[in-house]
PDB file of C-alpha atoms in Angstrom:
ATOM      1  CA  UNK A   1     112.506 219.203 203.898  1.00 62.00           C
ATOM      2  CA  UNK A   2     114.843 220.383 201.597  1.00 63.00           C
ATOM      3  CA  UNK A   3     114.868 223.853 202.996  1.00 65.00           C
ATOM      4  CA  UNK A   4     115.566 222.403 206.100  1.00 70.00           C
ATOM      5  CA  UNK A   5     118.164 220.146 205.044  1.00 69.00           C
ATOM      6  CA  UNK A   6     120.004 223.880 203.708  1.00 62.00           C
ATOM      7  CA  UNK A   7     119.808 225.496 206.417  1.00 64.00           C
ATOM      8  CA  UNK A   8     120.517 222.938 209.092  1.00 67.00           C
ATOM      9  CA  UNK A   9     122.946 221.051 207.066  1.00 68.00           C
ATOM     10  CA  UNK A  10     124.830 223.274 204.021  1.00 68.00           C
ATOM     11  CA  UNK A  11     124.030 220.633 201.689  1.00 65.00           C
ATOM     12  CA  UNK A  12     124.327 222.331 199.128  1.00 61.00           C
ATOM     13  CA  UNK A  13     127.738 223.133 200.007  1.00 64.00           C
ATOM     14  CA  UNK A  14     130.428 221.474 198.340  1.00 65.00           C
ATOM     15  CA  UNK A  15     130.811 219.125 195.183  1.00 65.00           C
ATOM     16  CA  UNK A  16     130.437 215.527 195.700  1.00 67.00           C
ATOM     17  CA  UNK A  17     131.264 213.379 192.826  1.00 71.00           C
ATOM     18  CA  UNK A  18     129.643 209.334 192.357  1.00 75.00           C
ATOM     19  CA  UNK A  19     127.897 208.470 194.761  1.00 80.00           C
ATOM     20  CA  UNK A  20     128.714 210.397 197.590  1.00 79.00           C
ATOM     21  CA  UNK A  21     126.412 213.513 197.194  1.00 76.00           C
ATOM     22  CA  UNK A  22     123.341 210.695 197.382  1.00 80.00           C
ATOM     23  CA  UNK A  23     124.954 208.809 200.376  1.00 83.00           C
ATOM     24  CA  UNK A  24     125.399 212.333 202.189  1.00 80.00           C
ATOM     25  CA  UNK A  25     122.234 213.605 201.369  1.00 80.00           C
ATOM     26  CA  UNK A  26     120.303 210.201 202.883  1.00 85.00           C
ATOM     27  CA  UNK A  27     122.360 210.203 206.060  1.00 84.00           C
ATOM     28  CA  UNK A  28     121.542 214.115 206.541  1.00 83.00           C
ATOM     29  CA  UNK A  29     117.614 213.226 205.851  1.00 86.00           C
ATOM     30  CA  UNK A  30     118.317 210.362 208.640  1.00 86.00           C
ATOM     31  CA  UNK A  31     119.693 212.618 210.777  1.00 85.00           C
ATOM     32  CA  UNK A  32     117.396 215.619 210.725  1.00 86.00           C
ATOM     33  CA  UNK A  33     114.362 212.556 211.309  1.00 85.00           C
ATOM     34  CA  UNK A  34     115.847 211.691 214.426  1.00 87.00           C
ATOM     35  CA  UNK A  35     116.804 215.038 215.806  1.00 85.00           C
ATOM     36  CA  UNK A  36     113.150 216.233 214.774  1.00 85.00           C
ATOM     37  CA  UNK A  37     111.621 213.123 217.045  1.00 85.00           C
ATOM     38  CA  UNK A  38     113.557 214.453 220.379  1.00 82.00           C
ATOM     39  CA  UNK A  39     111.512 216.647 222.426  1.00 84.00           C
ATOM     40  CA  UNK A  40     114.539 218.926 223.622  1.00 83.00           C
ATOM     41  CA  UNK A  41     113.834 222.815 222.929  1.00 88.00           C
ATOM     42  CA  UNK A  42     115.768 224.516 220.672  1.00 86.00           C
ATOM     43  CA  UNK A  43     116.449 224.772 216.724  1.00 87.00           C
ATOM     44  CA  UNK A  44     117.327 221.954 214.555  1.00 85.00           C
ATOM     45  CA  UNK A  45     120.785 223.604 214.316  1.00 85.00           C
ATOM     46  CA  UNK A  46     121.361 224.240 217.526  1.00 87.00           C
ATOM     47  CA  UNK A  47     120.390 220.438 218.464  1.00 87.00           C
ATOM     48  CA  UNK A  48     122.689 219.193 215.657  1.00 86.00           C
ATOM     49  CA  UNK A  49     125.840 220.777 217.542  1.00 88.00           C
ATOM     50  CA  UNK A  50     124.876 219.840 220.741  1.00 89.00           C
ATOM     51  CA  UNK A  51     124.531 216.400 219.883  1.00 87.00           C
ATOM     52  CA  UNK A  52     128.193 217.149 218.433  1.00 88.00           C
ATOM     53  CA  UNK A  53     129.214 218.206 222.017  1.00 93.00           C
ATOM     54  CA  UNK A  54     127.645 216.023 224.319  1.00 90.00           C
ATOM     55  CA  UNK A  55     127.615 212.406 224.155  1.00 92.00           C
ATOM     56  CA  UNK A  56     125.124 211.262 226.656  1.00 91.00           C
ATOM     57  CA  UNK A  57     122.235 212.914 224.071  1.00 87.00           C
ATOM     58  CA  UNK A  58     124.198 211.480 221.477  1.00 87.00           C
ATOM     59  CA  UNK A  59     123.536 207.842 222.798  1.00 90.00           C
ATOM     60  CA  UNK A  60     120.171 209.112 223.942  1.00 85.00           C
ATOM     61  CA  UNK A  61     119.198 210.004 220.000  1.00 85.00           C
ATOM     62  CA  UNK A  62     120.243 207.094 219.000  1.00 84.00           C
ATOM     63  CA  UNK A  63     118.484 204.358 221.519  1.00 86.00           C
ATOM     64  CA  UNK A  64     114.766 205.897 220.802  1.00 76.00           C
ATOM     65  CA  UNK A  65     112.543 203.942 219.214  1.00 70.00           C
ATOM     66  CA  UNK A  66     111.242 205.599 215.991  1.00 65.00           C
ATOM     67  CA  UNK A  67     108.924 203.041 214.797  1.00 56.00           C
TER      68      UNK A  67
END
C-alpha cells in the first residue's frame, strides 16, 4: 500500500508539520480504497485525475456502497 500511496499520490512529497501529515496520509489511504473498488480500466493514477476532471464519476465514487 505504501508503494502505491507514492506513486499514485507523492506522499512523500512535502513536509507536513502536527497533525497534518497523519490527516493527509488517512484521506489518501481512503481515497486510493475507493478508487481501487471502481471497476473502470485504467491505472490508479490515471483514475485519480479523471475523477479530478469529471464530476459525474466523482459522485459515482462516492455513492457506492463499500461495505
Amino acid at each position: 500500500m505504501h508503494w502505491q500511496l507514492y506513486v499514485s499520490f507523492d506522499e512523500d512529497v512535502g513536509r507536513k508539520t502536527g497533525n497534518a501529515a497523519q490527516n493527509v496520509s488517512l484521506m489518501n489511504k481512503i481515497a486510493l480504497i475507493v478508487i481501487k473498488k471502481n471497476e473502470r480500466k485504467g491505472s490508479i493514477k490515471g483514475k485519480r485525475k479523471a475523477v479530478g476532471w469529471d464530476n459525474k464519476l466523482l459522485c459515482e465514487l462516492l455513492s457506492m456502497k463499500y461495505f
